[in-house]
Coordinates of C-alpha atoms and ligand atoms in Angstrom, one line a residue:
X1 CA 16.2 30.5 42.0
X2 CA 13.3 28.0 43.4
X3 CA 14.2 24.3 43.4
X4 CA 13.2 22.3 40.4
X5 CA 10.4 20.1 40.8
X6 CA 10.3 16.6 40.2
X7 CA 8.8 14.9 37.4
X8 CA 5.8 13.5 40.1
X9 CA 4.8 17.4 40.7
X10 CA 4.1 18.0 37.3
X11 CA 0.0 19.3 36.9
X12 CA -1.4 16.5 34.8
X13 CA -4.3 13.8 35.4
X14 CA -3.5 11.1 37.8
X15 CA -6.0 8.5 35.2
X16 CA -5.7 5.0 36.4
X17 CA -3.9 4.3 39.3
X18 CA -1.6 1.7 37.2
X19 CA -1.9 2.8 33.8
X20 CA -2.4 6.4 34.3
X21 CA -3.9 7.7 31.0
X22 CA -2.8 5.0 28.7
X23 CA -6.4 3.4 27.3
X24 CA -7.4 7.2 27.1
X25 CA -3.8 7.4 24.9
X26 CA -5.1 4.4 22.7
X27 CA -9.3 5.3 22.3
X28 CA -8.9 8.8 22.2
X29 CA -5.7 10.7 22.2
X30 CA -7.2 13.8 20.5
X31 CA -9.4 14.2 23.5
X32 CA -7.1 13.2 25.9
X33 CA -4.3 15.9 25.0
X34 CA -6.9 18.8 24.9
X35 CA -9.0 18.2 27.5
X36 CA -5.7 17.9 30.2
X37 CA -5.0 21.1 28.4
X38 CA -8.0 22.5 29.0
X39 CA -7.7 21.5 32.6
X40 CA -3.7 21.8 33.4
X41 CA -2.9 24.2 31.4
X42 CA -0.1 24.6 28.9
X43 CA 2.2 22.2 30.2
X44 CA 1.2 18.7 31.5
X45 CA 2.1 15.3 32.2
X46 CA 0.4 12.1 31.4
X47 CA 1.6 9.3 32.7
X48 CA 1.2 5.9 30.5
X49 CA 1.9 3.1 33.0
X50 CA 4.0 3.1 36.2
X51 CA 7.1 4.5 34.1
X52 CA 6.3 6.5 31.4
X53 CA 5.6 10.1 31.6
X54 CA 4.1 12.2 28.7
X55 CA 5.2 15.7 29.1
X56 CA 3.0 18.0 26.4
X57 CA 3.7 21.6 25.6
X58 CA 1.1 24.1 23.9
X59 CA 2.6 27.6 24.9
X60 CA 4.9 28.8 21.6
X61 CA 7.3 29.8 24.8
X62 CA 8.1 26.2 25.8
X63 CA 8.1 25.1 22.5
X64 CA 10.6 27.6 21.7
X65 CA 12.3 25.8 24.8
X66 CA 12.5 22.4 23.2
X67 CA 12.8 22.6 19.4
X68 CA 15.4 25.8 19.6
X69 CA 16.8 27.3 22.6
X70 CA 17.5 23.7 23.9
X71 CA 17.6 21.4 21.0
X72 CA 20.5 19.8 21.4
X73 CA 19.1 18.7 24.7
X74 CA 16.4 16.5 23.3
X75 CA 16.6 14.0 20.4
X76 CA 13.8 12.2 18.5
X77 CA 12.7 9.3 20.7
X78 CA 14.7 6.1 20.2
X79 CA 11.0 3.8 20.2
X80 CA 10.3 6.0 16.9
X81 CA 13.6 5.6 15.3
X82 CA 13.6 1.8 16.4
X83 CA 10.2 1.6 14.2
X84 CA 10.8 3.6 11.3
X85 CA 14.5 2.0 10.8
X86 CA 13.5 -0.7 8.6
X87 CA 11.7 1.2 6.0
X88 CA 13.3 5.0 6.3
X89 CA 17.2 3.4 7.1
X90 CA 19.6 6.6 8.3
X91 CA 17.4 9.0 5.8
X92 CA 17.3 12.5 7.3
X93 CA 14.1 12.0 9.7
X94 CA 15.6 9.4 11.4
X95 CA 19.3 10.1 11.5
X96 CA 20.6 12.4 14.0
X97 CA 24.0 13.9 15.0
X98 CA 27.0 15.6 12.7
X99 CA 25.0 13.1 9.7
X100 CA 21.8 14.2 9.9
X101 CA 23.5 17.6 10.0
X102 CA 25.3 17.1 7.0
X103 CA 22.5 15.4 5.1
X104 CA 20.2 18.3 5.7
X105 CA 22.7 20.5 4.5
X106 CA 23.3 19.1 1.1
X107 CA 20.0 18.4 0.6
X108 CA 18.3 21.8 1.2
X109 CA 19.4 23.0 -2.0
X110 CA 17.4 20.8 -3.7
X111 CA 14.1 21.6 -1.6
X112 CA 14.5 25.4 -2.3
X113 CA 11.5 27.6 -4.2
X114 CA 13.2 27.9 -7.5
X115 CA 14.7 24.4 -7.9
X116 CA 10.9 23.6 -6.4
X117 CA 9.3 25.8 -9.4
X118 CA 10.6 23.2 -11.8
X119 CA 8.6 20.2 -10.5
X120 CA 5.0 22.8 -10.6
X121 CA 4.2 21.2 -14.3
X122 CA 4.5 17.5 -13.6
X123 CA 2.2 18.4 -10.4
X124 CA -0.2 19.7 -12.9
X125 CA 0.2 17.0 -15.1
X126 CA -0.6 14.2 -12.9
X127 CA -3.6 16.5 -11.0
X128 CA -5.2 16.7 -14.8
X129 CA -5.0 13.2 -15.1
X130 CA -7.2 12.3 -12.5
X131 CA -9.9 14.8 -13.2
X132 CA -9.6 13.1 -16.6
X133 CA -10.5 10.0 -15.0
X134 CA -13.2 11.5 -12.9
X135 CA -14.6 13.3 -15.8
X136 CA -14.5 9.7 -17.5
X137 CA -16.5 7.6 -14.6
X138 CA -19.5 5.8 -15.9
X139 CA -21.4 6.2 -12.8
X140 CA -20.5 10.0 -11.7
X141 CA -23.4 10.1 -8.8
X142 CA -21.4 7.5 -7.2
X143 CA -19.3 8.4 -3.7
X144 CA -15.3 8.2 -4.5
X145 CA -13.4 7.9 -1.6
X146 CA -11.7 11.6 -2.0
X147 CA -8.8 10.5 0.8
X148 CA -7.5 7.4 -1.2
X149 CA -7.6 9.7 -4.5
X150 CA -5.3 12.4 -2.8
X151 CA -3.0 9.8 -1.7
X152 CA -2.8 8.3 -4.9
X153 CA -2.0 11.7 -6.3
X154 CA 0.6 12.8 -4.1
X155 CA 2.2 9.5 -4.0
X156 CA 2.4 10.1 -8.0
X157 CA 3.9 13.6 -7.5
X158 CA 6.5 12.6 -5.1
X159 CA 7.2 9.4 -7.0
X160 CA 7.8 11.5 -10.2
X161 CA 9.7 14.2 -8.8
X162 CA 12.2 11.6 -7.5
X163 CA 12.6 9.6 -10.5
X164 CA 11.0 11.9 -13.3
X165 CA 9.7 9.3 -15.8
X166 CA 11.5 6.3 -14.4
X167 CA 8.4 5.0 -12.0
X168 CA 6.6 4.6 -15.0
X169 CA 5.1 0.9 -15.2
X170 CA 6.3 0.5 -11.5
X171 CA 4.4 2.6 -10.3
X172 CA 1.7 0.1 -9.2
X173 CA 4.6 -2.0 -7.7
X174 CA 6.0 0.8 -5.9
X175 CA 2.4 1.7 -4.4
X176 CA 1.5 -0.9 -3.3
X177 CA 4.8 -2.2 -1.5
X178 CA 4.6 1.3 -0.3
X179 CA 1.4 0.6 1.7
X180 CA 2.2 -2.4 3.0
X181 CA 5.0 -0.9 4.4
X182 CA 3.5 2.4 5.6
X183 CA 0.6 0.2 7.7
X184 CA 3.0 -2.0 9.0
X185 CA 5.4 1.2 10.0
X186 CA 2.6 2.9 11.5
X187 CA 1.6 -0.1 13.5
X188 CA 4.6 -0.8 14.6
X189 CA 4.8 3.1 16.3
X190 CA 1.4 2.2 17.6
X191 CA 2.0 -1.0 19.3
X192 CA 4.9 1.0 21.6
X193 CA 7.2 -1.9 21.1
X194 CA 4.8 -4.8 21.4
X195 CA 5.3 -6.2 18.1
X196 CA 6.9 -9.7 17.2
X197 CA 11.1 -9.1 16.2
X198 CA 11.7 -9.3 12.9
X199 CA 13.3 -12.4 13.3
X200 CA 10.0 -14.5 13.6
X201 CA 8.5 -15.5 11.0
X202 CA 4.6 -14.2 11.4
X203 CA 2.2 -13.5 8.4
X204 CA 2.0 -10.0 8.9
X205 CA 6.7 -9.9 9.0
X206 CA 6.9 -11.8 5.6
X207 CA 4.7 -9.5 4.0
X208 CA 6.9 -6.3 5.6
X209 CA 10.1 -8.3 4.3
X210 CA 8.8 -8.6 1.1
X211 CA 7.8 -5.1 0.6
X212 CA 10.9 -3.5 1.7
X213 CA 12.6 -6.4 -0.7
X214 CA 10.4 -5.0 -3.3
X215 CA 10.6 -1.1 -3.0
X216 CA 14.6 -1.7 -2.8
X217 CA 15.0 -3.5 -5.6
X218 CA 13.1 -0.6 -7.7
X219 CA 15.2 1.7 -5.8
X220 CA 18.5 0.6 -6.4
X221 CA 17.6 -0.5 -10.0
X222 CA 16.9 3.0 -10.7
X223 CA 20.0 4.3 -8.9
X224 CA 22.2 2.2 -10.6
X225 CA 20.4 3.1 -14.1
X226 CA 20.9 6.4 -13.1
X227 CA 24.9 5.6 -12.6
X228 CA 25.0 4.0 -15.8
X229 CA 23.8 6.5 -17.4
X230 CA 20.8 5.0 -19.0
X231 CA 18.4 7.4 -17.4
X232 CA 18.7 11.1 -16.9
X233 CA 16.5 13.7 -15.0
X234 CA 16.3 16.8 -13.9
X235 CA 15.0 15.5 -10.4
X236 CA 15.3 15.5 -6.8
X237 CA 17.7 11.7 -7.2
X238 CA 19.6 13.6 -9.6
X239 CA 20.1 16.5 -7.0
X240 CA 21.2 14.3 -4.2
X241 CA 23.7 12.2 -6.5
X242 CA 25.7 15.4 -8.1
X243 CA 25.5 17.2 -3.9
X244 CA 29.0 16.7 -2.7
X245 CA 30.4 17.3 0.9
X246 CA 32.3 21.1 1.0
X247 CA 34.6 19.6 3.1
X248 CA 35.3 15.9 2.0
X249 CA 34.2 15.9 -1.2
X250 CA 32.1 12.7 -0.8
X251 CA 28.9 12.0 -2.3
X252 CA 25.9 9.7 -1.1
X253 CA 26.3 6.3 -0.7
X254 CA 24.0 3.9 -2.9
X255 CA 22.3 3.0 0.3
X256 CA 22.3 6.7 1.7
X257 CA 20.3 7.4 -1.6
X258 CA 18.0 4.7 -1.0
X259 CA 17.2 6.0 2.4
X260 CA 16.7 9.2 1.7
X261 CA 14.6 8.9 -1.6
X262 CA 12.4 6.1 0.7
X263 CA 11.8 8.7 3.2
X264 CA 11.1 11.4 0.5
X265 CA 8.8 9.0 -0.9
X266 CA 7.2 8.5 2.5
X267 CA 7.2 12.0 4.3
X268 CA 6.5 13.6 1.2
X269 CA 2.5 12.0 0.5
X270 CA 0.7 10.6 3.0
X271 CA 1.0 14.3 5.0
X272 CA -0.1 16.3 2.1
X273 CA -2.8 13.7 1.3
X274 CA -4.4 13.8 4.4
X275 CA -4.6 17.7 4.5
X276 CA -5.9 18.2 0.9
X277 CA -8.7 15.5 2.2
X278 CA -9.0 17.3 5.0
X279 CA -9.5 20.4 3.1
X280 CA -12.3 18.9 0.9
X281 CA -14.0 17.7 3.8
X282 CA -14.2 21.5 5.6
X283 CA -14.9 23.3 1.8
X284 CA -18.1 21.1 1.6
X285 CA -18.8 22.5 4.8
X286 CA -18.0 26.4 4.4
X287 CA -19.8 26.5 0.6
X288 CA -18.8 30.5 1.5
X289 CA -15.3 29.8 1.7
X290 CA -15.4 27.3 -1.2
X291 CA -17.1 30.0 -3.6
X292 CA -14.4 32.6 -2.4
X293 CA -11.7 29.7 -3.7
X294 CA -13.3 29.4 -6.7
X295 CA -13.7 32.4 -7.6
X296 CA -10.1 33.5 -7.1
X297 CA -9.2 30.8 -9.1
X298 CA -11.1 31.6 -11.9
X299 CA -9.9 35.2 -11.7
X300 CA -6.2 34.4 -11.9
X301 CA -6.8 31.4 -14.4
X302 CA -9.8 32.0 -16.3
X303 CA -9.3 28.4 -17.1
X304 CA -6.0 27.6 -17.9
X305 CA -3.7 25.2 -16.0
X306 CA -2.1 26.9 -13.1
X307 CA 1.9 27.2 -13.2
X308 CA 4.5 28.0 -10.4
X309 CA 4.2 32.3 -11.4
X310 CA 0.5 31.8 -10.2
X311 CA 0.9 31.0 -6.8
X312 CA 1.7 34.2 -5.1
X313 CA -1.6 35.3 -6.3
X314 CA -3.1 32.1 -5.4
X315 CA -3.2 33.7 -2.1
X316 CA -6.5 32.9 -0.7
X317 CA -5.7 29.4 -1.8
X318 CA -2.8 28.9 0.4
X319 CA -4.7 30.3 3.1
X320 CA -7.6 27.9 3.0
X321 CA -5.0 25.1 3.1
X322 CA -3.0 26.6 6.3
X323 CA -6.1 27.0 8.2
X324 CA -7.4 23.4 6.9
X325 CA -3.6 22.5 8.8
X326 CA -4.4 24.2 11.7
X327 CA -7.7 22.1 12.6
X328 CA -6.3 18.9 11.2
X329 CA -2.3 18.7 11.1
X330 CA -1.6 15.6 9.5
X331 CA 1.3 15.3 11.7
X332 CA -0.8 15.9 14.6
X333 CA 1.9 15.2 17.2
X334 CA 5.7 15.7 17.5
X335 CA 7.7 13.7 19.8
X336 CA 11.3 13.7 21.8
X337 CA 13.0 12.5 24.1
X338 CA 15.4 14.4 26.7
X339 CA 19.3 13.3 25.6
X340 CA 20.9 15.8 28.4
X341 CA 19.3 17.2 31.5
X342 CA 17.4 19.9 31.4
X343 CA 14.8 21.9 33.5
X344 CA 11.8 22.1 31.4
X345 CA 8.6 24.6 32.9
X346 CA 10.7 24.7 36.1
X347 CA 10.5 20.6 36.3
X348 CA 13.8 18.9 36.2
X349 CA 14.5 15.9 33.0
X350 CA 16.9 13.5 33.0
X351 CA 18.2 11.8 29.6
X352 CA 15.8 8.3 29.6
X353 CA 13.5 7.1 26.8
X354 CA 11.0 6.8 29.3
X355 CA 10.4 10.8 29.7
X356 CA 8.4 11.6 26.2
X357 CA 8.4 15.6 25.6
X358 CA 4.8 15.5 23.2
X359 CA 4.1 18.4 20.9
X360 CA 0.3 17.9 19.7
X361 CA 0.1 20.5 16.6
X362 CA -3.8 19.2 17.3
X363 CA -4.0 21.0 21.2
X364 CA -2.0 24.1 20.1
X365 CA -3.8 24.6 17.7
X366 CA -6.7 25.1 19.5
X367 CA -5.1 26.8 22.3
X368 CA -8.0 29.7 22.3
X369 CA -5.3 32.0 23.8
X370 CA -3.8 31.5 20.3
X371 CA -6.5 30.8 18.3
X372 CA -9.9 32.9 19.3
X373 CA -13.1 30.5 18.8
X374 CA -10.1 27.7 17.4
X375 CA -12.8 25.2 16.2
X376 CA -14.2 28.0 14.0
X377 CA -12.6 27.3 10.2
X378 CA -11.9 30.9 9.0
X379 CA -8.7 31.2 6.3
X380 CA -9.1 34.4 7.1
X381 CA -6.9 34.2 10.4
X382 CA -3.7 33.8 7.6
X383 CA -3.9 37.1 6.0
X384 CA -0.4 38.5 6.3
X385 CA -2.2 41.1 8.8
X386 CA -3.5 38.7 11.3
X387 CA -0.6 36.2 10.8
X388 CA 1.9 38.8 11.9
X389 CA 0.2 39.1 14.8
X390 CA 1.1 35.7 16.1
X391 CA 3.4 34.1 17.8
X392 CA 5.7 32.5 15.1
X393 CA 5.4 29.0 17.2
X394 CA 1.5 29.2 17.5
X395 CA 1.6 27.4 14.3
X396 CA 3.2 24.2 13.7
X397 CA 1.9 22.1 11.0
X398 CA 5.7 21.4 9.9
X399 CA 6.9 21.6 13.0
X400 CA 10.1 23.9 14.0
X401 CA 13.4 24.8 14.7
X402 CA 16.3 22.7 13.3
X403 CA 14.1 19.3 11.8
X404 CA 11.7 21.6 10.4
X405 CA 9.9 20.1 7.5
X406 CA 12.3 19.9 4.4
X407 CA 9.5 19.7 2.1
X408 CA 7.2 22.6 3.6
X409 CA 7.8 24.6 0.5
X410 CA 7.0 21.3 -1.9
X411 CA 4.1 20.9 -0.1
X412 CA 2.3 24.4 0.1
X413 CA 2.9 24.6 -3.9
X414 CA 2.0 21.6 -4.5
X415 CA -1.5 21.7 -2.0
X416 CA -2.3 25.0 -4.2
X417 CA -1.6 23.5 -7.7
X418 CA -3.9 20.8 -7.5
X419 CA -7.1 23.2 -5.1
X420 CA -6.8 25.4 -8.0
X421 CA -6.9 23.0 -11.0
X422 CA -9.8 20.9 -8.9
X423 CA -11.8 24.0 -8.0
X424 CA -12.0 25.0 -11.9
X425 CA -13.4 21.8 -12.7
X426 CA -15.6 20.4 -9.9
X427 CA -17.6 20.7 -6.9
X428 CA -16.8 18.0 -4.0
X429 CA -20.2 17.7 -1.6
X430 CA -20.1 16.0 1.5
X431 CA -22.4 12.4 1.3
X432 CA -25.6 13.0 3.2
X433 CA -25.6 11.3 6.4
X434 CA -22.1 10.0 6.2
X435 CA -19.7 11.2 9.5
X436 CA -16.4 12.3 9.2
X437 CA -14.2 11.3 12.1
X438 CA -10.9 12.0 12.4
X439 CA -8.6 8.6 12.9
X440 CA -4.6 10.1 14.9
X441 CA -2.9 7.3 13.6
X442 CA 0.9 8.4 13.1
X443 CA -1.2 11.0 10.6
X444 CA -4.3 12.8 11.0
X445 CA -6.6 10.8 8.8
X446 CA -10.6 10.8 8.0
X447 CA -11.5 7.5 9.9
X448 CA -12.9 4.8 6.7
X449 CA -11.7 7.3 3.9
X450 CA -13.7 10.3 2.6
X451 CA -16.2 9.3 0.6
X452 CA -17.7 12.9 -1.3
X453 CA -19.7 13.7 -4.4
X454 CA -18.0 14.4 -7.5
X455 CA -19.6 16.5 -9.8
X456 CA -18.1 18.4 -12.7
X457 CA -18.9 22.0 -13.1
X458 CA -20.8 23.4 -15.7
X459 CA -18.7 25.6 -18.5
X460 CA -20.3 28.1 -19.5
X461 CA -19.8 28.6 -23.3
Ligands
LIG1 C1 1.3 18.9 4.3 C2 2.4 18.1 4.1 C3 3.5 17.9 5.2 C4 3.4 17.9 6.5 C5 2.2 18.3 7.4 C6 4.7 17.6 7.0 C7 5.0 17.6 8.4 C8 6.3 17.4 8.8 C9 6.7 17.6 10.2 C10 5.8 18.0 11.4 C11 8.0 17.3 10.3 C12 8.9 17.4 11.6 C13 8.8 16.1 12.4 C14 9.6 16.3 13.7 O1 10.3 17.3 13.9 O2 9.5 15.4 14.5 C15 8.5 16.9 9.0 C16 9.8 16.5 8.7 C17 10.1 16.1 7.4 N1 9.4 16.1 6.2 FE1 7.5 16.8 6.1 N2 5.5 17.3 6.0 C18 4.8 17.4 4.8 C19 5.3 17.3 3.5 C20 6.5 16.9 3.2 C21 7.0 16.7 1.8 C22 6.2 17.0 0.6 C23 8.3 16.2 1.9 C24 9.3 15.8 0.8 C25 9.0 16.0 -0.5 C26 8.6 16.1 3.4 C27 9.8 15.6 3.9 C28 10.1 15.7 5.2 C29 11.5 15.2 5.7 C30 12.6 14.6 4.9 C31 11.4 15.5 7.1 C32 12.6 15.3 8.1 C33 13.4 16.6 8.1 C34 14.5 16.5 9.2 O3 14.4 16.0 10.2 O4 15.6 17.2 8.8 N3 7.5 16.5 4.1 N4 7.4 17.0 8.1

């Protein structure tokens, strides 16, 4: 068996001789992971300052390293959880260990396809009542910013599927609390530490204090309401307060509840948002595709409303939305940190927070010994044919192996519920001159929002 190397003999960019590739890291990451792929090949290191090292993956074989064969060597890093701890608590993408383990398992029930069938309607519902209001708009030749509707929409799914009715009339509250604490959340993973501690007082800390105060007082109020027995729901908070532990018989704590609903709340809309923009964006670009959409809407609708039975005959649908995932993954990058040693691509890890193992979704994905011509969009590459004929870790828009996406399943049936009830109704064109950028925040975002033309579709009599 050859030696293992050293972190130092890694292929990779040497960048600056300081900061290695860490302005490259902040002005363009999306550049700066594929080109070093392009150049190193399919596993590199980038270093970001005189201690950190990068290491990214885009061969399904080393993936398949990390997030299976060797997942209980690497954990997700302690910077993120650090971050993320004052809004998401011990929820499930956070915790780790026997808890996270036990979490996940009492709450996969309530994520599977049948329970998820249920919550198809209220998707609908809150999907017609936008096109209402876009139908309504005095001035329909005016732009809408397409990227704050989604998110607007999915954060009105998610909120309703949690609480059925009980948002209503804090809804607004719960939005916009929510945003304050997403930017602040998302900043904080950006800043890689360099934010003031919670314990001083600055502008932007008393507005994150009073958010969080504000979503967990909604939170709890509808818990306890819940306890009381003044509300009841068939929804996902009812789910998680009847699960009980096989083995203890224990249920979730009131502030185990609060955690997990907040990260629901939080993993479950900003990711779907982004790729449903996303997805507008490339149908104004591919009218082919778009027409093909349609039309198999139509055909399976002829109008009506779509329900859950639709969606396996929905099929180019789901396609156009997987491929839309492939060129912008909304969680465009995946991140852990060695918690054992390991030999990973022959290079020997040590357990530190300062060795990050990165898996961009946004580089594999164009891996073009993957993906042939990868910046062509083409749904076609997720017929059942030509999927079978990947590698089942070529694809990661929900990432893999143990922390796979809970809500994969919620999303995909959502995403398809609301393309086919917007494709019956309207046509979204791109504004003439206006660029679309994409923004790798801790989502894939278009840079400025999406501004697109609206216009309602002709029915023919
Ligand atoms: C298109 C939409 C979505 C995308 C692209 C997405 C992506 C992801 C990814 C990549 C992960 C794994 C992160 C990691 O391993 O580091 C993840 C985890 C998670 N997602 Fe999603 N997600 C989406 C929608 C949803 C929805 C709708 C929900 C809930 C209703 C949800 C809830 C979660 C939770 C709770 C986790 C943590 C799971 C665990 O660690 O056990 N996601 N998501």
């Amino acid at each position: 068996m050859p030696e293992a190397r050293t972190l130092g003999e890694a292929p990779g960019p040497r960048g600056h001789w300081f900061w290695g590739s860490i302005q490259e890291r902040r002005h363009n990451p999306l550049q700066l992971f594929l080109r070093a792929h392009q150049e190193y090949g399919d596993f590199v290191r980038l270093r970001m300052g005189p201690t950190i090292s990068l290491l990214s993956l885009t061969s399904p074989e080393l993936i398949k390293h990390v997030l299976l064969d060797h997942a209980d060597k690497y954990g997700k890093p302690a910077g993120l959880v650090r971050d993320a701890w004052p809004l998401l608590g011990n929820g499930l993408f956070t915790s780790s260990g026997d808890f996270w383990k036990r979490q996940r398992r009492l709450m996969q029930p309530a994520f599977h396809k049948e329970r998820l069938a249920a919550l198809a309607g209220s998707m609908v519902e809150a999907t017609q009542q936008m096109l209402a209001r876009w139908q309504a708009r005095p001035n329909p030749s005016e732009p809408l910013d397409v990227s704050a509707e989604m998110m607007h929409l999915t954060l009105g799914i998610v909120g309703r599927a949690l609480f059925s009715t009980d948002v209503s009339g804090t809804a607004d509250r719960v939005g916009q609390a929510l945003t304050v604490a997403l930017a602040e959340t998302n900043h904080r993973i950006l800043s890689l530490g360099l934010y003031a501690p919670d314990f001083i007082p600055t502008a932007r800390n008393r507005a994150f204090r009073q958010a969080l105060d504000s979503l967990d007082s909604v939170v709890f109020e509808l818990i306890a309401r819940r306890r009381a027995g003044q509300t009841q729901g068939d929804d996902l908070l009812a789910t998680l307060m009847a699960v009980q532990d096989a083995d203890t018989g224990e249920r979730m704590t009131d502030a185990q509840l609060r955690d997990e609903a907040m990260t629901i709340f939080l993993a479950g809309h900003e990711t779907t948002a982004n790729a449903l923009a996303w997805m507008w964006h490339l149908l104004a670009q591919h009218p082919e595709v778009e027409a093909r959409a349609r039309a198999e809407a139509q055909a399976v609708l002829g109008g009506r409303a779509p329900t859950a039975e639709d969606l396996p005959r929905l099929r180019y649908l789901t396609q156009v939305f997987e491929e839309t995932m492939r060129l912008y993954p909304p969680a465009w990058i995946m991140a852990r940190q060695p918690v054992k040693e390991d030999v990973l691509a022959g290079v020997r890890l040590t357990p530190t927070p300062r060795t990050i193992v990165a898996i961009s979704a946004y580089a594999l994905h164009r891996n073009p010994k993957l993906w042939p011509e990868p910046e062509r969009f083409d749904p076609e590459r997720f017929s059942p044919e030509q999927s079978a004929q990947r590698p089942r870790l070529a694809y990661l828009p929900f990432g893999g192996g143990q922390r796979l996406c809970i809500g994969n399943n919620f999303a995909l049936m959502e995403a398809t519920l609301i393309t086919a009830a917007v494709l019956q109704r309207f046509r979204l064109r791109a504004v003439p001159g206006h660029t679309v950028e994409p923004e790798p925040l801790v989502t894939l975002r278009p840079k400025g929002g999406l501004p697109m033309l609206v216009e309602p579709l002709q029915v023919s009599a």
